[in-house]
Every structure is written in structure tokens, then in C-alpha cells.
XYZ file of C-alpha atoms in Angstrom:
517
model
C -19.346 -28.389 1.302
C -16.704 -28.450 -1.311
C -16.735 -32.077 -3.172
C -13.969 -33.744 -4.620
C -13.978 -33.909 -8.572
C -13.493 -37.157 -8.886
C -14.682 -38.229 -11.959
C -12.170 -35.368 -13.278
C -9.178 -37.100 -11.865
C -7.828 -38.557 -15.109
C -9.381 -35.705 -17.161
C -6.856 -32.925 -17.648
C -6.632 -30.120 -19.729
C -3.666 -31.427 -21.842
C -3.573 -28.148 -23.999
C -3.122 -26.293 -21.205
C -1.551 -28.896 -18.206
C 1.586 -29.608 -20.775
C 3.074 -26.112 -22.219
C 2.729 -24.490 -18.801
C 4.310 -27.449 -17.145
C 6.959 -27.142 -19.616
C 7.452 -23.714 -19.560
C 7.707 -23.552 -15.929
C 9.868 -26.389 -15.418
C 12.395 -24.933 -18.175
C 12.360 -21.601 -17.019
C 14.006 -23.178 -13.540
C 16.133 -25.432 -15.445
C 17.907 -21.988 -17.181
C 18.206 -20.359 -13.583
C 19.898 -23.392 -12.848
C 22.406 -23.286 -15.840
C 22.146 -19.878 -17.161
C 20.936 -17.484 -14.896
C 22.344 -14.509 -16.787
C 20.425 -15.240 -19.535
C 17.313 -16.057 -18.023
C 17.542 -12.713 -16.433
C 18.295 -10.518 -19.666
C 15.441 -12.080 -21.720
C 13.279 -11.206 -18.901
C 14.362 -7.837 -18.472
C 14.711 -6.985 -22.411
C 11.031 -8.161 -22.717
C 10.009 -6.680 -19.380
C 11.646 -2.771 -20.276
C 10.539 -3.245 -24.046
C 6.886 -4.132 -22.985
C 6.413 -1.241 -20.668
C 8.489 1.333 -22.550
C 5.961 0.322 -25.718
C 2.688 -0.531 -23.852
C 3.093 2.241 -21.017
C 0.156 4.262 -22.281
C -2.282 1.147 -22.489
C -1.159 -0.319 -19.193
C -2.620 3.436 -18.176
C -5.257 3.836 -19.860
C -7.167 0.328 -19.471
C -6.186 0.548 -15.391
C -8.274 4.176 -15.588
C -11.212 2.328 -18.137
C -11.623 -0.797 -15.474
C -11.590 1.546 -12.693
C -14.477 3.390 -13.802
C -16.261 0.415 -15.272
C -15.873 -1.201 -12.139
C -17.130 2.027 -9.949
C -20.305 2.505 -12.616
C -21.477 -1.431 -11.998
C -21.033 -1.082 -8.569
C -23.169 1.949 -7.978
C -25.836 1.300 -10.885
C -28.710 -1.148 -10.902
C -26.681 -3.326 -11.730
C -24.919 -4.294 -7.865
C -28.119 -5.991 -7.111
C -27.782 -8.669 -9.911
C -27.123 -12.001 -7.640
C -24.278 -14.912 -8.740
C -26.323 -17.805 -8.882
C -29.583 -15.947 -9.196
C -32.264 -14.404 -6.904
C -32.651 -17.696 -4.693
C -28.785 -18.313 -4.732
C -27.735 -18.602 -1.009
C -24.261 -17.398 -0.048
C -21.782 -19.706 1.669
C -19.362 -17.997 3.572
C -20.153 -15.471 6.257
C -18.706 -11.302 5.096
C -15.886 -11.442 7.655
C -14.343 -14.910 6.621
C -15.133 -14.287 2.626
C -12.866 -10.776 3.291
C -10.504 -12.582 5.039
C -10.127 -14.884 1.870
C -10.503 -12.336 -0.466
C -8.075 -9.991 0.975
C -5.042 -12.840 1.594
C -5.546 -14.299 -1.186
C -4.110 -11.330 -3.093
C -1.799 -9.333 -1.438
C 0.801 -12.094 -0.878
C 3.719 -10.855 1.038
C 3.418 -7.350 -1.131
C 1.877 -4.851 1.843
C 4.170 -6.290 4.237
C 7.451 -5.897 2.768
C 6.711 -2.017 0.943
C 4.679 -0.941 3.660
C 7.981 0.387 4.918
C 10.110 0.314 2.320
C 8.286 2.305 -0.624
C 7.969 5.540 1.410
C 11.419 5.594 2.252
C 12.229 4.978 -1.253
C 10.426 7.817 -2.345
C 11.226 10.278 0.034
C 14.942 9.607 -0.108
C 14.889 9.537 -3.763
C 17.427 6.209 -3.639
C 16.587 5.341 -6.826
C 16.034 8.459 -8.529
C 11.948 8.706 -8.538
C 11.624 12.106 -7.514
C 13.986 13.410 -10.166
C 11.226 14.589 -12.495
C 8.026 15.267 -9.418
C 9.057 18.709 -8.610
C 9.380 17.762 -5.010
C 12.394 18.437 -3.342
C 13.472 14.518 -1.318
C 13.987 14.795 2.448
C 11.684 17.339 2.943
C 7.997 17.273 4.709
C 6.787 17.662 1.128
C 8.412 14.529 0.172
C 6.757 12.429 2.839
C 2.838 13.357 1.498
C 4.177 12.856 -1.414
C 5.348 9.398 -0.673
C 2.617 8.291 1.434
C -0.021 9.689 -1.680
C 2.167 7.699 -4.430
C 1.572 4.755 -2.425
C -1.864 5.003 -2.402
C -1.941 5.101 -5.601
C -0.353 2.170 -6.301
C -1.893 -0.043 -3.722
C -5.694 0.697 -3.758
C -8.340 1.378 -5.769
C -7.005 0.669 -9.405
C -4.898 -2.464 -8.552
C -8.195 -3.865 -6.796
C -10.316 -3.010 -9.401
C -8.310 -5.371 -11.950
C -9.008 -8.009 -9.760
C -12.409 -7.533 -8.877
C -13.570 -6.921 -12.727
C -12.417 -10.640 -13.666
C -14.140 -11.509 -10.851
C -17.154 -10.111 -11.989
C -16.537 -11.651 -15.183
C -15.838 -15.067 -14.560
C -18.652 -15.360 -11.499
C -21.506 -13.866 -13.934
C -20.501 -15.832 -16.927
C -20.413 -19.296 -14.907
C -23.267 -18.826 -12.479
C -26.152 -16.829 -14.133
C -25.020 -17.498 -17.748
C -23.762 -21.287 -17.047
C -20.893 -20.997 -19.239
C -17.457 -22.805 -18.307
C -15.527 -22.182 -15.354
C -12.408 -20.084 -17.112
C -10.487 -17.209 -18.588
C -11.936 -18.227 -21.946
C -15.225 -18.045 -20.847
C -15.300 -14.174 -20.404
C -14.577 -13.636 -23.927
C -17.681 -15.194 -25.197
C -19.636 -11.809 -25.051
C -16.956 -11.131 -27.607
C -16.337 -14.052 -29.706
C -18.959 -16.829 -28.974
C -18.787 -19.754 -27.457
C -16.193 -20.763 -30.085
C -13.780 -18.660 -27.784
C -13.764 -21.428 -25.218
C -12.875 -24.362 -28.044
C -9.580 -25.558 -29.895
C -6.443 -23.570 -29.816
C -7.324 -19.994 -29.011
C -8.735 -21.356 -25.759
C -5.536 -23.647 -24.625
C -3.577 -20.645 -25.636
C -5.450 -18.018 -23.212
C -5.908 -19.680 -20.595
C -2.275 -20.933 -20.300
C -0.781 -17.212 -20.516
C -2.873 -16.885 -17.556
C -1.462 -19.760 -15.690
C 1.763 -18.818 -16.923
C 2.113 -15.522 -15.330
C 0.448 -16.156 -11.917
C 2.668 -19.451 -11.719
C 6.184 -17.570 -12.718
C 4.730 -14.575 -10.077
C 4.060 -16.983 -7.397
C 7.796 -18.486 -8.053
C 9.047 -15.274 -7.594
C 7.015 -13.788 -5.153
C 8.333 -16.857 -2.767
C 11.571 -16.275 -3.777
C 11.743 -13.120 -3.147
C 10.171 -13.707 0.359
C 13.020 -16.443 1.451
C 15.551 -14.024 0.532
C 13.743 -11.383 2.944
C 13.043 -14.187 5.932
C 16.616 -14.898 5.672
C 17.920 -11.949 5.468
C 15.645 -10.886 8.612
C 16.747 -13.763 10.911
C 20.524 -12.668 9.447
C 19.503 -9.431 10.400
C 17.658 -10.183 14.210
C 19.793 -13.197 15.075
C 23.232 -13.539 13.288
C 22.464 -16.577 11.486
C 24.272 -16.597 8.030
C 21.961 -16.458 5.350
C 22.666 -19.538 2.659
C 21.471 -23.090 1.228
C 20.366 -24.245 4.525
C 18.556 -21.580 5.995
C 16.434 -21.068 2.748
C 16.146 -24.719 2.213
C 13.970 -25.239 5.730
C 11.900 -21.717 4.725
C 11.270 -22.940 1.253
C 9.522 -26.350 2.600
C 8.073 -24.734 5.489
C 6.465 -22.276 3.522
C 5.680 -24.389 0.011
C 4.280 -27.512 2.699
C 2.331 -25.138 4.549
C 0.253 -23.538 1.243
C 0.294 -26.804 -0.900
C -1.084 -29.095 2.458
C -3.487 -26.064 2.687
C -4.530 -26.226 -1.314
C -5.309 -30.509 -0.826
C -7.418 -29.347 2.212
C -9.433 -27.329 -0.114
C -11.387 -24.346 0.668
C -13.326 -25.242 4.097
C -10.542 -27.490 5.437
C -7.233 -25.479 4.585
C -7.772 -22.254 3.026
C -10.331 -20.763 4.471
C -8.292 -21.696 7.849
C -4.949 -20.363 6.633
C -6.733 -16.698 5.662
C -8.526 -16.403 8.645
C -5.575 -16.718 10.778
C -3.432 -14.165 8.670
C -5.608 -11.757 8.410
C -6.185 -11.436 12.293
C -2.582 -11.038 12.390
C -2.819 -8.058 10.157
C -5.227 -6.665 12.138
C -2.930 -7.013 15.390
C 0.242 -5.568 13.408
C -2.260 -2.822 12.348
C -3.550 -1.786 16.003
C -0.357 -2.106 17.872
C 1.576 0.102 15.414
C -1.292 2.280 15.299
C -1.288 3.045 19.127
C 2.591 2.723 19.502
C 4.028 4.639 16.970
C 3.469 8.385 17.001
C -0.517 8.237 16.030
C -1.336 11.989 15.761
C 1.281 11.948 13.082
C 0.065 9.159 11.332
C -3.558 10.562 11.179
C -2.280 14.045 9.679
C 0.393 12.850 7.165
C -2.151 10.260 5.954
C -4.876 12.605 5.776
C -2.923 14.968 3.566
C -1.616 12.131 1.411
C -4.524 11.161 0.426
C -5.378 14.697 -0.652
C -2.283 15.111 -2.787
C -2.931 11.527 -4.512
C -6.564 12.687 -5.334
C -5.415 16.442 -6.769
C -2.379 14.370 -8.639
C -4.586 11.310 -10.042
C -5.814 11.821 -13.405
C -1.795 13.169 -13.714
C -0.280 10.022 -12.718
C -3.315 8.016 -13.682
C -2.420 9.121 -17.432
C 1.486 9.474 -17.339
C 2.971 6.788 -19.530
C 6.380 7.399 -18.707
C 7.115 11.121 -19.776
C 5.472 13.058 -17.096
C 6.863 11.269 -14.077
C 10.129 9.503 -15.446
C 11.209 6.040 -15.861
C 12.725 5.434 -12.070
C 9.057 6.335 -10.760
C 6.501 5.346 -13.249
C 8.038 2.387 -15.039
C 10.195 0.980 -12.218
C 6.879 1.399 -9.479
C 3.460 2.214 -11.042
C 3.912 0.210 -14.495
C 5.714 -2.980 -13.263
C 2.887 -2.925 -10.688
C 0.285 -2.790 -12.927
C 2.030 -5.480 -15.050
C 2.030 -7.800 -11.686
C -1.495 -7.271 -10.702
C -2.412 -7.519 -14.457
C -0.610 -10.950 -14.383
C -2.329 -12.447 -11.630
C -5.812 -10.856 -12.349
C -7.591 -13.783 -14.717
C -6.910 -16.778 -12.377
C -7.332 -14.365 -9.316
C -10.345 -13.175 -10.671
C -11.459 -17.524 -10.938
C -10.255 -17.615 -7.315
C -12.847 -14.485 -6.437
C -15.571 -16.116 -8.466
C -15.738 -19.234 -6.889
C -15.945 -17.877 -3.402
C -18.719 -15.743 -4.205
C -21.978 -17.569 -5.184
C -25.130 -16.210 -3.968
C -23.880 -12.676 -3.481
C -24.653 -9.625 -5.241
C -23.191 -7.551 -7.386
C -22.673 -4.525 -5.073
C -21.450 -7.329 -2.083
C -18.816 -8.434 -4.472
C -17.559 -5.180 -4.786
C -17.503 -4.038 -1.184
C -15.495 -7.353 -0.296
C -12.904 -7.478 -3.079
C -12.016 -3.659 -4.407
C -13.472 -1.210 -1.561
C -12.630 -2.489 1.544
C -9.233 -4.214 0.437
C -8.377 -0.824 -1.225
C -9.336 1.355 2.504
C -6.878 -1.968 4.158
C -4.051 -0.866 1.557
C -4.573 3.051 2.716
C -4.827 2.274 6.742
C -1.760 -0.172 6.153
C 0.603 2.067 4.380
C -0.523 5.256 6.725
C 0.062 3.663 9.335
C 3.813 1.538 8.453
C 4.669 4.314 6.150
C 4.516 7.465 8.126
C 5.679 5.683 11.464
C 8.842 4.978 9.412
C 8.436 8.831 7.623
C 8.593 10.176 11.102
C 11.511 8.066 12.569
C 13.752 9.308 9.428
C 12.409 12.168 9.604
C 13.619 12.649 13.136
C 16.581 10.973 12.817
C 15.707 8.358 14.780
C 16.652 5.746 12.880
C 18.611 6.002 8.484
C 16.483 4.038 6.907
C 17.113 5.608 3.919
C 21.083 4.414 4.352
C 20.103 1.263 4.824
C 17.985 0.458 2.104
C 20.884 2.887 -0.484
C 23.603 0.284 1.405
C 21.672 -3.171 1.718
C 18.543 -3.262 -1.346
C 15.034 -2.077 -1.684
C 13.622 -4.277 1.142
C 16.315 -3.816 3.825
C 14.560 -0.996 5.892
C 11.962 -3.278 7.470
C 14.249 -5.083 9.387
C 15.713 -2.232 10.931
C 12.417 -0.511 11.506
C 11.084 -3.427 13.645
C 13.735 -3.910 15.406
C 13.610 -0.462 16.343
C 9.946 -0.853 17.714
C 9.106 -1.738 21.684
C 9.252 -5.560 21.907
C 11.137 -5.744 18.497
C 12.021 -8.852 19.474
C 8.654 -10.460 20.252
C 7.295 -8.504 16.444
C 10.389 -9.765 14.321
C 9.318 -13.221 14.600
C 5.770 -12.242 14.247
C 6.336 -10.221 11.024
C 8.269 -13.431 9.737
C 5.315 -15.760 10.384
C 3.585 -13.249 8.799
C 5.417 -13.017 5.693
C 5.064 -16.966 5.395
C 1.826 -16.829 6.002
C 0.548 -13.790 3.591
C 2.703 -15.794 0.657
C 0.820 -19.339 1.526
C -2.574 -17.591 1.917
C -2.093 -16.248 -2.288
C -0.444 -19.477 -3.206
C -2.830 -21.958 -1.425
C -5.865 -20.410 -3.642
C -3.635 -19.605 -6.762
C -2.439 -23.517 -6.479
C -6.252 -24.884 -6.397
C -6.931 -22.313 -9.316
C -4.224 -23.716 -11.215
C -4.789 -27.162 -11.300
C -8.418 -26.805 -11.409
C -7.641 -24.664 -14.963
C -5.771 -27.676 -15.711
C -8.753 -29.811 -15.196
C -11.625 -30.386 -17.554
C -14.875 -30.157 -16.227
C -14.536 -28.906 -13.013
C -17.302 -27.126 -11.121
C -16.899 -24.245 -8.273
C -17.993 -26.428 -5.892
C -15.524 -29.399 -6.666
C -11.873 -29.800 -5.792
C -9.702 -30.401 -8.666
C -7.333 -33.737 -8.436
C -5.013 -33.244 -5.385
C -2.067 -34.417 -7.399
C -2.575 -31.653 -9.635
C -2.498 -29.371 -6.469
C 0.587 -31.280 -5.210
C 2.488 -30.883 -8.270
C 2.204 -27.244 -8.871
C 2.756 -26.031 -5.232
C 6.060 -28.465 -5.457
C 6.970 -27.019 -8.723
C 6.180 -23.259 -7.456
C 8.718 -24.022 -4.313
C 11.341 -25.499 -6.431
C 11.868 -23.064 -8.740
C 11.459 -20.392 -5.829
C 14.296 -22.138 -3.888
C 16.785 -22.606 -6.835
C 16.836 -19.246 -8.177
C 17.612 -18.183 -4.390
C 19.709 -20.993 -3.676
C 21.938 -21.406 -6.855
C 21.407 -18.198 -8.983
C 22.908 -15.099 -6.333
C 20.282 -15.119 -3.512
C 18.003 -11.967 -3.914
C 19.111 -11.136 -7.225
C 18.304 -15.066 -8.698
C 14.405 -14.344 -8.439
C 15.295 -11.454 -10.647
C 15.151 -13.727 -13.689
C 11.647 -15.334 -13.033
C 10.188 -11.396 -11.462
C 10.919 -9.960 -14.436
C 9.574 -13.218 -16.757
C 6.446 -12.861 -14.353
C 6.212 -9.139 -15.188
C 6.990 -9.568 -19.287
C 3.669 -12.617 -19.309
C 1.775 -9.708 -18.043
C 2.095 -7.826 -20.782
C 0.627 -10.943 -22.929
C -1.913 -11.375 -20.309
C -2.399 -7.241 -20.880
C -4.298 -7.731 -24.384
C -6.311 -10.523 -22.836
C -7.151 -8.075 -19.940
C -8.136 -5.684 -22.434
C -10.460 -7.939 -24.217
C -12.037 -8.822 -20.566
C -12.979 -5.185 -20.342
C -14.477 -4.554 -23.395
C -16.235 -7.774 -23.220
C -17.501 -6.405 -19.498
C -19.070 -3.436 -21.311
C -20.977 -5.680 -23.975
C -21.811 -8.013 -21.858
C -23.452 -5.507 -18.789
C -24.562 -2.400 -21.185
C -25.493 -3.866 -24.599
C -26.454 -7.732 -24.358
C -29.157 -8.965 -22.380
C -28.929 -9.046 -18.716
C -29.145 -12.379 -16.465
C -30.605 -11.793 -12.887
């Protein structure tokens, strides 16, 4: 059982608790009073770090994906966390379950419609420079494949090689419980002392916390514009004011639960709602389609991957690479160090290979099954012309098509609701484990097995909503997350050269220092 830390309650991380408390709490205060602002520091930083650092965001995705693939197949899968006697906790299908909420938030839900359409209607100019011609039955494998790209195996691999990282480091090599701690293959334990160690571990919390505020943001603006949409209710202040403390109550009560009592719970029940979306779109949409468009998406995605694996920008264009595959990577580079502490923790007594299967190979076949089977039901219907998506996205912003698709599906009105308790719950299912991460990082001395103070839990989660519901609320709606999305986005291109450092230290640490069974 998880124990409460609490000889750690007074004991926090004041290096690391204050500047990111700061930070956070000042980046809502200029939504509140200078939105405009907000948003084109943001963006400048955001375009001038992936215009500049393009070709690294590409080449370090490729470089963990094959580090990750080597570990996992070598002898190295059957090292243990914890050693050989280590006992895991958590049975394989409620450790996926955490594993996979935890880090697709709301993300699969909301593109799982709306990227293909995107692509194959060319709305905002990505297929400009592919050679494929939008509209046509070319331009839905190419969609589908593009998507796969961006959702599987690379993504997951970011996450599960901090993972790897932090769970070796703190359970066979017993160093501390942190982004720091990676880096000691590197630097020496001196990495995880004074400045350099407040300063790394913050960027960390800095990006996941501004991504969370967004990501919630961006997902009241959706609910709301979804029960607009399904029942006529006016979006505004009050209807995103009772989804911002459903939603920010339901993953901060699940955080001060703690793992057995709340999380745990919370991802168990979300991702048997996935599976239920999954089957009943499966067998009512048109399923013979699904199985052949997927099929030869994924073969154009693996004849096209070292191309787009290794495009920086030139080969594919800005609207496509930047605006999709880049800003992606920047995201899921963002949230990987305290992701990866998340992943850690939940995975004592497990091997190697285990870890692997759980958090980058079978969320990475999820991502594939999920966008075949969303993404070509809604290929299919424009293709058709049974229902414009493509207008209504061009007319109403890039996550207006889902909407209309489920309403257009039999019992549309039984599923809208659904997909809306879904969306709450895939955002609470990241944020309840990113919240307990947090504060624990803002802790001293806490173990994988404790819970950090529940103030600290309380706190953040609070903050997280706030800022969430006043860049909605007071800052234009959709467009007033844009100034935190695209701060999220620019602190993962500081968190990219710590992410770089965690791979190379990776590759000293498993090929040239001495292993730790």
C-alpha cells in the first residue's frame, strides 16, 4: 500500500516549489491582463524553437526510438526494477490501464476524427508539398499513415525511455527519485545538488504544468462547444465554470486519494470506456473499410518513415511538419521527464522487456486501432458525402468535426454524452498522476511508495484549473489557451536539451557502465 510521506510534509523543495509556482501563477495573471502578449511571446518562442531545433527534435525522436527498441529486445529486458526478488504490485491489465490514461489526456479523442480530415482536405495547407492530390482515395492512406506516425511508436518511446531512466536509477541504483537523477551517468551525483538540479527539474514541472493548463483548457472549450453543439446551450462563463470544477475536483480529489484509492480507480474506469467506444464503432461503422484503409496506411507510413522521420521542415513544409509532427514532438517532449517519474513509480518489480510491452508497444498498437478505426469511419462518411466534415472544421476550427461525426452515428444521442464524460475523464486520468508527480518533485525526500503532502496535490490541481478556466473564460474562449499551448510547447524545447542529455546518459548508463540486475 501506498503510505503517506509524512515526515515530508513541511519539507519542500523550495528551489523548485517557488519559481514554478511563480511562473505558473504569472503566466495566468498575463492571460488575465494581457492576453495578446502572453500569446505572441509564446508563439515567437514556439515558431523560433522549432524553425531552429526542427532537425534535433527529428533526429533524437529517431535515436530514442531505436535505443528504446535495442533495450527492449536485448538481454537487457530481463533486468528487474527493484532487483531479481522485487515483486510487482499491480496486476498487467490495471498497470496498462494506468499507463495508457495517464498519457494520452484528451489527445486520441479529440484528433481521432479531426486529424484525418485535416489532412485529407488539406484545410490548412499540409498536403501542399506531399505530392498527394487532397480529396482523393490517395489522400485518405495518406492521412490515416501520417497519423500513425504521429501517435505511436516514437511519441511512446519518449515516454517510456524516461521511464526506464528514472525506474533503473531509483530502484536498482538507489539514487533519488527525479529528473536530476538520470543525469548522473553523465555528470555524477553532483547533478542532483545546488542549482543545476532546482533548475532541471523545474523546466520539467514547468512544461507538464503549463501543458496540463492548456490541455484542460482546451478540453472546456470542446465540452462546451459539444453541448452548444448537441443541445443549444450557449457556450460562456457559466457553462465552463461548472466543467472546469467538475473536471479539476474530479482529478485533484483523485490525486489526494493517491494511487490505490483514486487513480488507479479513475484509469480503470476510462480505459473500459475506450474499449466500448472502440468496439461499437468498430462493428457500426463500415468495418471492411476500416480494416483495408488501415491496413494500407500503415504500409504507406512504414515506406514514408525514415522520410518523415528525418524531414526537419523542408521536405514536408511548415503547415504539415511544424504545425503537426514538430509541435507534437515538442508536447510529448514536454511532458516526458515527470511522465516518465509517473511510469517509474508504477513499475517496481517488473522487467525490463514488461516495461516496454505496457508503456510504448501496446499503447502505440491502441493509438493505430484508435485512429483506424475513428479516422477512416469519418474518411468514408466524407468520402461518401455523407456528412462535410471537412466544411465544418474550414468554417468552425480544428476540433469541430467530432461533434458532427457523433451526432451522425446510431444513438448519437446516447454517445455524445458518453464521449463528453470521456473527454473529462481522459484529461483527469493525465492530470490526477501528473498532479501527484508534481508535488511529489516539489517534495524532498519522497519515496515511490509514499504520497507526497496532499496540500501540495491540492494546490497544483487548483492552480492547473484556474489558469485553464481563465484563459477560456476571460481571454476569447478557444483561442485564450492559445497563449499557455504555445508557452507549453516553447518549455519543451528547454526540456528538449534535457531530453537529449537523458538519451545519451541511457546509452552510458546500459552499454558502457556497469550493469545493476
Amino acid at each position: 500500500m501506498i503510505k503517506v510521506s509524512e515526515s515530508s510534509l513541511h519539507k519542500i523543495r523550495r528551489g523548485v516549489f517557488w519559481p514554478s509556482f511563480l511562473v505558473v501563477g504569472g503566466a495566468a495573471l498575463l492571460g488575465i491582463f494581457n492576453n495578446k502578449m502572453l500569446t505572441d511571446v509564446a508563439m515567437n518562442s514556439f515558431l523560433g524553437s522549432l524553425r531552429g531545433l526542427g532537425w534535433l527534435y527529428q533526429i533524437i525522436s529517431i535515436v530514442a526510438l531505436i535505443l528504446v527498441t535495442i533495450i527492449t529486445f536485448s538481454k537487457l529486458g530481463n533486468i528487474r526494477f527493484g532487483g531479481e526478488d522485487a515483486k510487482p504490485k499491480y496486476p498487467f491489465i490495471t498497470w496498462f490501464a494506468m499507463a495508457l490514461t495517464g498519457g494520452i489526456a484528451t489527445g486520441v479523442v479529440t484528433y481521432g476524427v479531426n486529424e484525418p480530415i485535416i489532412y485529407f482536405g488539406n484545410i490548412y495547407g499540409e498536403m501542399a508539398q506531399t505530392g498527394v492530390e487532397p480529396g482523393t482515395p490517395m489522400a485518405i492512406i495518406y492521412a490515416l499513415a501520417r497519423c500513425f506516425y504521429n501517435w505511436t511508436f516514437i511519441p511512446y518511446a519518449m515516454y517510456s525511455l524516461c521511464g526506464l531512466i528514472v525506474a533503473y536509477m531509483y530502484f536498482n541504483k538507489k539514487k533519488p527519485l527525479s529528473v536530476t537523477a538520470t543525469l548522473i551517468p553523465l555528470f555524477g551525483e553532483k547533478v542532483t545538488e545546488g542549482i543545476w538540479a532546482n533548475i532541471i527539474d523545474t523546466l520539467a514541472l514547468l512544461a507538464i504544468a503549463l501543458g496540463l493548463a492548456s490541455s484542460l483548457g482546451a478540453g472546456l472549450a470542446l465540452v462546451g462547444s459539444g453541448i452548444e453543439a448537441a443541445y443549444g446551450i450557449p457556450q460562456g462563463i457559466m457553462v465552463w465554470l461548472v466543467l472546469a470544477i467538475i473536471t479539476t475536483a474530479t482529478f485533484t480529489l483523485s490525486s489526494i486519494m493517491g494511487i490505490d484509492k483514486g487513480i488507479k480507480w479513475l484509469s480503470d474506469l476510462n480505459s473500459k470506456v475506450f474499449y466500448i467506444l472502440l468496439i461499437f464503432l468498430f462493428f457500426v461503422g463500415p468495418t471492411l473499410y476500416i480494416l483495408r484503409m488501415s491496413t494500407a496506411g500503415m504500409a504507406y507510413w512504414l515506406q514514408n518513415f525514415w522520410v518523415w522521420g528525418l524531414d526537419p521542415i523542408d521536405i514536408g513544409g511548415e503547415a504539415l511538419v511544424m504545425w503537426w509532427t514538430l509541435y507534437d514532438w515538442a508536447i510529448w517532449i514536454a511532458y516526458a521527464p515527470l511522465m516518465g517519474l509517473f511510469l517509474a513509480i508504477i513499475s517496481y518489480g517488473r522487467t525490463i522487456r514488461q516495461f516496454m510491452v505496457i508503456n510504448w508497444i501496446l499503447p502505440s498498437v491502441f493509438s493505430i486501432i484508435w485512429f483506424s478505426v475513428w479516422g477512416a469511419t469519418a474518411l468514408q462518411w466524407q468520402q461518401a458525402g455523407t456528412l462535410d466534415l471537412v466544411t465544418t472544421i474550414t468554417t468552425s476550427g480544428a476540433v469541430a468535426g467530432l461533434w458532427a461525426f457523433l451526432g451522425n452515428l446510431p444513438m448519437g444521442a446516447v454517445i455524445i454524452p458518453i464521449v463528453m464524460l470521456t473527454l473529462i475523464l481522459s484529461f483527469s486520468t493525465a492530470a490526477d498522476s501528473m498532479t501527484r508527480t508534481i508535488a511529489s518533485l516539489c517534495t524532498l525526500n519522497v519515496k515511490h511508495d509514499e504520497e507526497p503532502p496532499k496540500w501540495q496535490k491540492l494546490l497544483w490541481g487548483l492552480s492547473i484549473g484556474i489558469i485553464a478556466f481563465v484563459m477560456v473564460a476571460y481571454a476569447g474562449g478557444a483561442q485564450g489557451v492559445d497563449g499557455v499551448k504555445y508557452l507549453a510547447a516553447a518549455g519543451g524545447s528547454l526540456v528538449l536539451f534535457v531530453f537529449v542529455l537523458q538519451v545519451i546518459s541511457a546509452i552510458k548508463m546500459f552499454f558502457f557502465d556497469k550493469i545493476e540486475r
